[in-house]
PDB file of C-alpha atoms in Angstrom:
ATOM      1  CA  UNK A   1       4.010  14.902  35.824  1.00  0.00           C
ATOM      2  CA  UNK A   2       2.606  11.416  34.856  1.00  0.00           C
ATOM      3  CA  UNK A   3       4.721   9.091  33.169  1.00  0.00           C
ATOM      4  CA  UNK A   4       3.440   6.572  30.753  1.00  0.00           C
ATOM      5  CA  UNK A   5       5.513   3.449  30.267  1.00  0.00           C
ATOM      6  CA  UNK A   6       4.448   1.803  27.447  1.00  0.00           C
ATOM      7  CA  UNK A   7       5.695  -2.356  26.857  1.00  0.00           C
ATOM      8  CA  UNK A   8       6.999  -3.864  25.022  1.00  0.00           C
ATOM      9  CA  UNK A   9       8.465  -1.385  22.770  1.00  0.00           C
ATOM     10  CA  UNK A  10       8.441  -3.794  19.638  1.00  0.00           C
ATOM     11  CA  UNK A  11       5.987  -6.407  19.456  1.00  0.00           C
ATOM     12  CA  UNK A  12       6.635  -8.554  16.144  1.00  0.00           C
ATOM     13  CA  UNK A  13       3.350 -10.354  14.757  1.00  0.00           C
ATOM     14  CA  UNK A  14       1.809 -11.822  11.686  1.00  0.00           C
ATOM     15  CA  UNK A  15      -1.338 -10.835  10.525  1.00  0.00           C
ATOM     16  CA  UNK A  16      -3.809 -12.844  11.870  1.00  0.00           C
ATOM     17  CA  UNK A  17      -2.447 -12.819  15.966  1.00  0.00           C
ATOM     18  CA  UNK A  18      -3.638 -11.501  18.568  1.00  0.00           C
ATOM     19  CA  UNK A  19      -1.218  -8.253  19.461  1.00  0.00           C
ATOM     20  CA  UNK A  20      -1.391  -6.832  23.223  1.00  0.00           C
ATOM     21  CA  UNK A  21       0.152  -3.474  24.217  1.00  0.00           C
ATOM     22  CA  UNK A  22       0.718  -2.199  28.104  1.00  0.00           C
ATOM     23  CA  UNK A  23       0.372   1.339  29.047  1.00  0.00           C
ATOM     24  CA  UNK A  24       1.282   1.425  32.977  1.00  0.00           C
ATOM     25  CA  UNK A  25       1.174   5.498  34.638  1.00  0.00           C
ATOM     26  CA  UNK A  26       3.701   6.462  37.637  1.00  0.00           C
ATOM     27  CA  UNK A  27      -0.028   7.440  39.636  1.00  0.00           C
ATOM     28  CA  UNK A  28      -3.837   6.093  39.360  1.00  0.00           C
ATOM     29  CA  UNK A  29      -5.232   8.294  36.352  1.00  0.00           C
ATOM     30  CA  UNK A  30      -8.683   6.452  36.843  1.00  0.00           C
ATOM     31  CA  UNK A  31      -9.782   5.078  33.432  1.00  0.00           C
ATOM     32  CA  UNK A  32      -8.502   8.805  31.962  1.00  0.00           C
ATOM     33  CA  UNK A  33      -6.374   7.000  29.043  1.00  0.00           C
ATOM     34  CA  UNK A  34      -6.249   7.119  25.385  1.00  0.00           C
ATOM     35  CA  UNK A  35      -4.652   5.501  22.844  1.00  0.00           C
ATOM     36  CA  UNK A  36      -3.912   6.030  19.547  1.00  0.00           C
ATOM     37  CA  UNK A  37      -2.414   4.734  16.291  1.00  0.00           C
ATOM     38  CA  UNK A  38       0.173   6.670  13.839  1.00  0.00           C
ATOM     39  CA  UNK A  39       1.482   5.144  10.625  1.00  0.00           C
ATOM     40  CA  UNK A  40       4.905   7.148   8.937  1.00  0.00           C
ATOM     41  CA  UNK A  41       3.715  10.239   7.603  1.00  0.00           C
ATOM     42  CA  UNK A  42       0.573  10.636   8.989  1.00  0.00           C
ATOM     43  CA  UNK A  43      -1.298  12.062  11.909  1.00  0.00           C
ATOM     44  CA  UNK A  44      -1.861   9.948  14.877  1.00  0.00           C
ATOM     45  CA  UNK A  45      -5.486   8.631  14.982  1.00  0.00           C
ATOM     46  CA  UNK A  46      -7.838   8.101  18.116  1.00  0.00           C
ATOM     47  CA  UNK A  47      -8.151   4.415  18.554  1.00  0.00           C
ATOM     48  CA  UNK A  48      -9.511   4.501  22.480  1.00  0.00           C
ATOM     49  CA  UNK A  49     -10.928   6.867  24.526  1.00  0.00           C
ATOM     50  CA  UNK A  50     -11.278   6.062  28.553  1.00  0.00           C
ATOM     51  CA  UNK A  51      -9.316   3.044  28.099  1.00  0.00           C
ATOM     52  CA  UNK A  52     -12.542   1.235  26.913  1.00  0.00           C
ATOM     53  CA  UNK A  53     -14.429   3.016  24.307  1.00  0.00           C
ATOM     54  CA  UNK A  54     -13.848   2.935  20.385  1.00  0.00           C
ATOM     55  CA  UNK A  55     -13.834   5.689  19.072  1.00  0.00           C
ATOM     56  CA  UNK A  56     -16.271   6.658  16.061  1.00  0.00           C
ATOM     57  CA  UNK A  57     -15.354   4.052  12.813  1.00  0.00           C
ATOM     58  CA  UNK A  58     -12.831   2.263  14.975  1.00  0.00           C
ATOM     59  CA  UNK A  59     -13.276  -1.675  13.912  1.00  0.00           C
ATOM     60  CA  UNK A  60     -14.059  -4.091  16.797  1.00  0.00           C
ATOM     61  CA  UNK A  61     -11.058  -5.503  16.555  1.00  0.00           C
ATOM     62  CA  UNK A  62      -9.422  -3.139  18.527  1.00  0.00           C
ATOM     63  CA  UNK A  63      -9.969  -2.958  22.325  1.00  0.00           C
ATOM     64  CA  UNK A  64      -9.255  -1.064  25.051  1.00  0.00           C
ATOM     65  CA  UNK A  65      -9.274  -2.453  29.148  1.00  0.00           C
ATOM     66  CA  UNK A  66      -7.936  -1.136  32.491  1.00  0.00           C
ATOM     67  CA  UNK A  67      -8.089   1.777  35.100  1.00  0.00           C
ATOM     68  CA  UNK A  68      -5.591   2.565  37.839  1.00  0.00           C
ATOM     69  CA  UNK A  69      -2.441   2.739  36.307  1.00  0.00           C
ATOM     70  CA  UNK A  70      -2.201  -0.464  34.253  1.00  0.00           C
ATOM     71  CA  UNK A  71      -3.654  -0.626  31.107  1.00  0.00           C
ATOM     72  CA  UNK A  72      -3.880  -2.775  27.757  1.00  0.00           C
ATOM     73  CA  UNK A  73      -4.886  -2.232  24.126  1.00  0.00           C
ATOM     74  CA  UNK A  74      -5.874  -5.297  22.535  1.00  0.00           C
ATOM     75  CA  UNK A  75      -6.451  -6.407  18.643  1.00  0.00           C
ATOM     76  CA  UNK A  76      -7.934  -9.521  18.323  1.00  0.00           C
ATOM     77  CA  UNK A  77      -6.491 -10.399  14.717  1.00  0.00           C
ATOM     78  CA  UNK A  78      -3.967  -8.439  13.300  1.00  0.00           C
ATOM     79  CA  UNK A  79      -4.705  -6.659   9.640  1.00  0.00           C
ATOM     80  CA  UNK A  80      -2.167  -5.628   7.930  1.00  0.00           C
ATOM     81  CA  UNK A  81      -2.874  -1.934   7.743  1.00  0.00           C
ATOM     82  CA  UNK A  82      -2.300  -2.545  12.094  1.00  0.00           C
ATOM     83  CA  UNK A  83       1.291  -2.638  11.508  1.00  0.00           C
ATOM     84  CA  UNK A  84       2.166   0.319  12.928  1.00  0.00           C
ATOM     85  CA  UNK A  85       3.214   2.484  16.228  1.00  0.00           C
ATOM     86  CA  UNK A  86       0.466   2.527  19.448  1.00  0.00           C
ATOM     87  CA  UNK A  87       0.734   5.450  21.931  1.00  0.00           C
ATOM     88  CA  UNK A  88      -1.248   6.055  24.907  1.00  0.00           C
ATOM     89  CA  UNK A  89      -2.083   9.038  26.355  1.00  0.00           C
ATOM     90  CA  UNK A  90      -3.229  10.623  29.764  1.00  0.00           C
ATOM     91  CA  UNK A  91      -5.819  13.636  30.772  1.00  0.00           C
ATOM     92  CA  UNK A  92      -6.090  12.837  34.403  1.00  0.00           C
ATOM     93  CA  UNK A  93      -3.707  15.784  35.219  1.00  0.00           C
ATOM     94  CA  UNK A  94      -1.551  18.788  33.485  1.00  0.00           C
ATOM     95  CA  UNK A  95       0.728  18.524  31.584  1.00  0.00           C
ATOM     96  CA  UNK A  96      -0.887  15.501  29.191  1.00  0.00           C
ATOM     97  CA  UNK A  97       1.276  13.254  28.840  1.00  0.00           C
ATOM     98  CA  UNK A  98       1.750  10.609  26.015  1.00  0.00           C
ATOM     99  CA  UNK A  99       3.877   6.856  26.113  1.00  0.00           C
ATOM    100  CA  UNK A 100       6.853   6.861  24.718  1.00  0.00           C
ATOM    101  CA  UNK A 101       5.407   4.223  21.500  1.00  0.00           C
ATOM    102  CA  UNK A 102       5.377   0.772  20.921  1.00  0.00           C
ATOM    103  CA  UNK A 103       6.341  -0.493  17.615  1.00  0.00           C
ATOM    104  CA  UNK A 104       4.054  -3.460  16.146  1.00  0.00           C
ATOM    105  CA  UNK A 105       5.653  -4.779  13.253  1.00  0.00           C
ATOM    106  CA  UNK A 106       5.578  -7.608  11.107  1.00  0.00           C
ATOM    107  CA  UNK A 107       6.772 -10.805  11.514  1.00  0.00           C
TER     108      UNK A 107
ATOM    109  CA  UNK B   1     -16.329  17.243   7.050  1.00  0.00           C
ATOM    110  CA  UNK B   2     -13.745  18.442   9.655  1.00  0.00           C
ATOM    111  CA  UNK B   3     -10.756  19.903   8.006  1.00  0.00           C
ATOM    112  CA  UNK B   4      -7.573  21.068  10.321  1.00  0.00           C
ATOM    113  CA  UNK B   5      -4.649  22.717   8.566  1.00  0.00           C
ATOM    114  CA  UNK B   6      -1.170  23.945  10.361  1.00  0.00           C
ATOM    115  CA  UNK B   7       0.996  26.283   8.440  1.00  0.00           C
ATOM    116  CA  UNK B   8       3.586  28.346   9.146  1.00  0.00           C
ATOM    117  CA  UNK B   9       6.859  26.605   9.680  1.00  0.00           C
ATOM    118  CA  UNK B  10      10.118  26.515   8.330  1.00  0.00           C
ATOM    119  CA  UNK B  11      13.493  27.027   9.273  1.00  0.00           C
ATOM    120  CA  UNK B  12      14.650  29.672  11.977  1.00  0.00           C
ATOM    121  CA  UNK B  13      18.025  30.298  13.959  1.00  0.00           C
ATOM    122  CA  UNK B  14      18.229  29.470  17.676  1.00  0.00           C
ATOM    123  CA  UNK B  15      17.098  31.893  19.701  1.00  0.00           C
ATOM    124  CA  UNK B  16      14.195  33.482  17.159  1.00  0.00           C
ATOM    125  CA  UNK B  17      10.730  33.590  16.497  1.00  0.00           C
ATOM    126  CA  UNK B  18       7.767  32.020  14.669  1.00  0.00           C
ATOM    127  CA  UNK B  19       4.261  32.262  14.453  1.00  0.00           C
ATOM    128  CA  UNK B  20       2.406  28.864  13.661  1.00  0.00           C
ATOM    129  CA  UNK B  21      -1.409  28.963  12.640  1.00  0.00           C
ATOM    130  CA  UNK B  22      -3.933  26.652  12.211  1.00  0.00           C
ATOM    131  CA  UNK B  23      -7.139  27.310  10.202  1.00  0.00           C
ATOM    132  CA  UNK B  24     -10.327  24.928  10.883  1.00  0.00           C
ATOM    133  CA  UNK B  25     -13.797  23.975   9.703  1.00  0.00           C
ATOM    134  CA  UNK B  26     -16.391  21.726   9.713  1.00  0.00           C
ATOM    135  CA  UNK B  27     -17.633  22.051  13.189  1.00  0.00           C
ATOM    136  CA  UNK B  28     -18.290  24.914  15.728  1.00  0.00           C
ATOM    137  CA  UNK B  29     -14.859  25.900  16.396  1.00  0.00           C
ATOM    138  CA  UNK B  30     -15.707  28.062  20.083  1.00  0.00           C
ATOM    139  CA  UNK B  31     -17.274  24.777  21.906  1.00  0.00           C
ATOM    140  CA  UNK B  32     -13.999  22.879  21.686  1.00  0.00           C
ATOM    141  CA  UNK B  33     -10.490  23.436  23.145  1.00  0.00           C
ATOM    142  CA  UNK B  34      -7.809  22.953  20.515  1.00  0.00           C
ATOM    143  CA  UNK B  35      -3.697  21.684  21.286  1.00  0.00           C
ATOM    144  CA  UNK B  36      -0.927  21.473  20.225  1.00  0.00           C
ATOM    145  CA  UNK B  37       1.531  18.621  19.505  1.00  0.00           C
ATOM    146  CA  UNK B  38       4.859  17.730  18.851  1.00  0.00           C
ATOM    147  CA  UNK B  39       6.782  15.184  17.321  1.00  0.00           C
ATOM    148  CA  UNK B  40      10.453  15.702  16.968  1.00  0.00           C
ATOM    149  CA  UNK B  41      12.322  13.702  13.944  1.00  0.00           C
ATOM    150  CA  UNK B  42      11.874   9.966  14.920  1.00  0.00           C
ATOM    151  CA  UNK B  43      10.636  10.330  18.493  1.00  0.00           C
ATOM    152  CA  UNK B  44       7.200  10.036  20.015  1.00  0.00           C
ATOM    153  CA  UNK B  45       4.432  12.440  20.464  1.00  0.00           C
ATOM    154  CA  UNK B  46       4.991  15.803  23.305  1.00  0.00           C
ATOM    155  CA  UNK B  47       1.554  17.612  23.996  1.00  0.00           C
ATOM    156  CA  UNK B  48       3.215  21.509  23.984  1.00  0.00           C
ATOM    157  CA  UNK B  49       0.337  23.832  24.946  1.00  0.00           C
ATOM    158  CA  UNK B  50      -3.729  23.785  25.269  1.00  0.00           C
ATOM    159  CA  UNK B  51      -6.188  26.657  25.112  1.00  0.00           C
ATOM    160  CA  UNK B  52     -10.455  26.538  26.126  1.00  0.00           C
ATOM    161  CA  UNK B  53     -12.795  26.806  23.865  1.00  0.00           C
ATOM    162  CA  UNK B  54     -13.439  30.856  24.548  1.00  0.00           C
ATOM    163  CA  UNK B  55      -9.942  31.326  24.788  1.00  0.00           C
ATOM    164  CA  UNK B  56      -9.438  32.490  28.485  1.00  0.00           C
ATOM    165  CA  UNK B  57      -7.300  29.272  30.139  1.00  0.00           C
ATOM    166  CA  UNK B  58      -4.424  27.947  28.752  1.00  0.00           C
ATOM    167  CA  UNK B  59      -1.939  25.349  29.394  1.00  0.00           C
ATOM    168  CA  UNK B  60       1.805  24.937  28.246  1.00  0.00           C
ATOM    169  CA  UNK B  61       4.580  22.072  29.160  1.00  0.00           C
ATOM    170  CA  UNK B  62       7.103  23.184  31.303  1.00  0.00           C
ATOM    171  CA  UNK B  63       9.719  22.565  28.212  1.00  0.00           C
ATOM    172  CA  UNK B  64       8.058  25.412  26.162  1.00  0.00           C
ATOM    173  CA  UNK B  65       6.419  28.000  29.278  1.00  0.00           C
ATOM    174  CA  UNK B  66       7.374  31.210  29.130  1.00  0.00           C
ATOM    175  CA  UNK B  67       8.572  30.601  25.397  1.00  0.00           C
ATOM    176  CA  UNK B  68       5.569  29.793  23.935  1.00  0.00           C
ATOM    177  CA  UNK B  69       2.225  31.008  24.090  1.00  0.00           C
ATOM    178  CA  UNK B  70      -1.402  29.562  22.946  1.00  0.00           C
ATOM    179  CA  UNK B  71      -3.686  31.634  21.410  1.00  0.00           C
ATOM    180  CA  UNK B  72      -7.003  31.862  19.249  1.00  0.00           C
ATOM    181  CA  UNK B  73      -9.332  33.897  17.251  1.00  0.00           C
ATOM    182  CA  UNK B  74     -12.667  32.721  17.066  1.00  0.00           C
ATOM    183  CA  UNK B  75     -13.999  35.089  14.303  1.00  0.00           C
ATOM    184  CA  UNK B  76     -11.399  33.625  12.357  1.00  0.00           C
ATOM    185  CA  UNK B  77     -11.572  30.043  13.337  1.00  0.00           C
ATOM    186  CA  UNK B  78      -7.484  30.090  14.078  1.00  0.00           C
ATOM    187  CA  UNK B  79      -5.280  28.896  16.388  1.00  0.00           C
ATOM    188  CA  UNK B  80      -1.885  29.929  16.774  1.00  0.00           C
ATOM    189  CA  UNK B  81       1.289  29.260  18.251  1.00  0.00           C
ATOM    190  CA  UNK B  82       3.525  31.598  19.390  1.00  0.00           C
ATOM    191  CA  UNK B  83       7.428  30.552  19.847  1.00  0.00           C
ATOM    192  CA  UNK B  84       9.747  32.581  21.030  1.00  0.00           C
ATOM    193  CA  UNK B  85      13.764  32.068  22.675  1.00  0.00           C
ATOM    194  CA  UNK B  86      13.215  29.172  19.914  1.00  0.00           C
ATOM    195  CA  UNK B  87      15.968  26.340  21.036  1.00  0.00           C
ATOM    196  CA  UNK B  88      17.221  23.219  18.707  1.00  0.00           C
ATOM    197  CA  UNK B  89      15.292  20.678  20.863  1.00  0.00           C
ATOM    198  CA  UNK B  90      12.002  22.666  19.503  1.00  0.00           C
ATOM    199  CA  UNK B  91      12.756  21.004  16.026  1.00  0.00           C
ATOM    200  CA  UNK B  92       9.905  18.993  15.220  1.00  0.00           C
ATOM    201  CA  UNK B  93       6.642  18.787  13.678  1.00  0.00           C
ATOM    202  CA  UNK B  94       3.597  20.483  15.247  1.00  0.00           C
ATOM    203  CA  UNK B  95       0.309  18.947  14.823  1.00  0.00           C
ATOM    204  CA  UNK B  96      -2.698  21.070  15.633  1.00  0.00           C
ATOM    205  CA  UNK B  97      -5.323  18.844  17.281  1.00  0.00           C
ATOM    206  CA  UNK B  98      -9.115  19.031  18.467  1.00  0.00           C
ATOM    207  CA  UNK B  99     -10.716  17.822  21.226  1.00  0.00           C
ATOM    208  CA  UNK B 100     -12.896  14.887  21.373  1.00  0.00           C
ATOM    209  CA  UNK B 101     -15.572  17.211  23.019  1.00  0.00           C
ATOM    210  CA  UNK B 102     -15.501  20.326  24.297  1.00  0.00           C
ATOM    211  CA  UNK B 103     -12.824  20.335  27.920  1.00  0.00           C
ATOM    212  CA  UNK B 104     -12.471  16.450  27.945  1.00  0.00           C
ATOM    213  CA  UNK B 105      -8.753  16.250  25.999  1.00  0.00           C
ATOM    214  CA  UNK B 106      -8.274  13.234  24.011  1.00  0.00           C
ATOM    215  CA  UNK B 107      -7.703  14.387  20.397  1.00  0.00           C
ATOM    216  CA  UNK B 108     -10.151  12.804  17.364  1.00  0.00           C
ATOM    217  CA  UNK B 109      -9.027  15.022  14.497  1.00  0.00           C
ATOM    218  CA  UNK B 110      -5.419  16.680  13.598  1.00  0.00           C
ATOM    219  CA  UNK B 111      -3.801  18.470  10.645  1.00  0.00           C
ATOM    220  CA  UNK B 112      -1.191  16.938   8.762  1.00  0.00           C
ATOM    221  CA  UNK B 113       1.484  18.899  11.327  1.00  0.00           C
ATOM    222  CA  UNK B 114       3.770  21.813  10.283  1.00  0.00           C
ATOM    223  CA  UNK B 115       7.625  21.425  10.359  1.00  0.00           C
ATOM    224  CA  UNK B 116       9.625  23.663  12.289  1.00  0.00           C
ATOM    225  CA  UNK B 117      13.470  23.550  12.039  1.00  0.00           C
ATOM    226  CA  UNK B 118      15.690  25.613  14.498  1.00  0.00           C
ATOM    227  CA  UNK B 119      19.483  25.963  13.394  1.00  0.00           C
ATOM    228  CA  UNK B 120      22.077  27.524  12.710  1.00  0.00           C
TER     229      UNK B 120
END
């Protein structure tokens, strides 16, 4: 099974910054990584789909880089309807596998 | 408009059975493999189980094989879940999800997730 290791697992930001999230897998899973975004209450929602592309009505201000096994999602400057929890997600290999979350919250 | 809607949860005793469904519409249900997800109270997400679009491969986490089982019915545009030997550590909420296209499995739509409760 791949493990995702996601970092930090609270990042504390005002709106505004710059927030960056790591996603590293135990094995190379190419550029086969996801990530998404889930707010209390809701579904989570595709932000990033092989680790670079937005996904359809995603705002530019979200980005995606990496392959191998280290990998980043980026947002340039933080809204306040960001604040919320970032997985990422694998489909290299069975089982999928998902990050354990990272927490962005405001500072 | 894509819809996805999970029902069929609720509370059950350890070692029982439920039956979760999950009606869609809004695109051509049979060209896209569908999952299931779980989120236990306060924890992160678990992909459970996977099915192809016709229905004839399926894949399950070791934590639920043998327990659960994946299913569809394309007449009906439905897919199910099928939990059996139901444990505490199953309590969660299950999210049916679609695929981004048809085998590649990243997820672009979900329902608003079921809640199943096993205890005593």
């Amino acid at each position: 099974e791949i493990v995702l290791t996601q970092s930090p697992a609270t990042l504390s930001l005002s709106p505004g910054e710059r927030a960056t999230l790591s996603c590293r897998a135990s094995q190379t899973i190419s550029s086969y990584l996801a990530w998404y975004q889930q707010k209390p209450g809701q579904a989570p929602r595709l932000l990033i789909y092989d680790a670079s592309n937005r996904a359809t009505g995603i705002p530019a201000r979200f980005s995606g880089s990496g392959s191998g096994t280290d990998f980043t999602l980026t947002i340039s400057s933080l809204e306040p309807e960001d604040f919320a929890v970032y997985y990422c997600q694998q489909r290299l290999s069975w089982p999928i596998t998902f990050g354990q979350g990272a927490r962005l919250e405001i500072k | 408009e894509v819809q996805v809607l999970e029902s069929g949860g609720g509370l059950v005793q350890p070692g029982g059975s439920l039956r979760l469904s999950c009606a869609v519409s809004g695109f051509t249900f049979t060209s896209y493999a569908m999952s299931w997800v779980r989120q236990a109270p306060g924890k992160g997400l678990e992909w459970v189980s996977g099915i192809s679009g016709s229905g004839d491969i399926s894949y399950h986490a070791d934590s639920v094989k043998g327990r659960f089982t994946i299913s569809r019915d394309n007449s009906k545009n439905r897919l199910y879940l099928q939990m059996n030997s139901l444990r505490a550590e199953d309590t969660a909420v299950y999210f049916c999800a679609k695929n981004v296209w048809t085998t590649t499995f990243y997820f672009d739509y979900w329902g608003q997730g079921t809640l199943v409760t096993v205890s005593s």
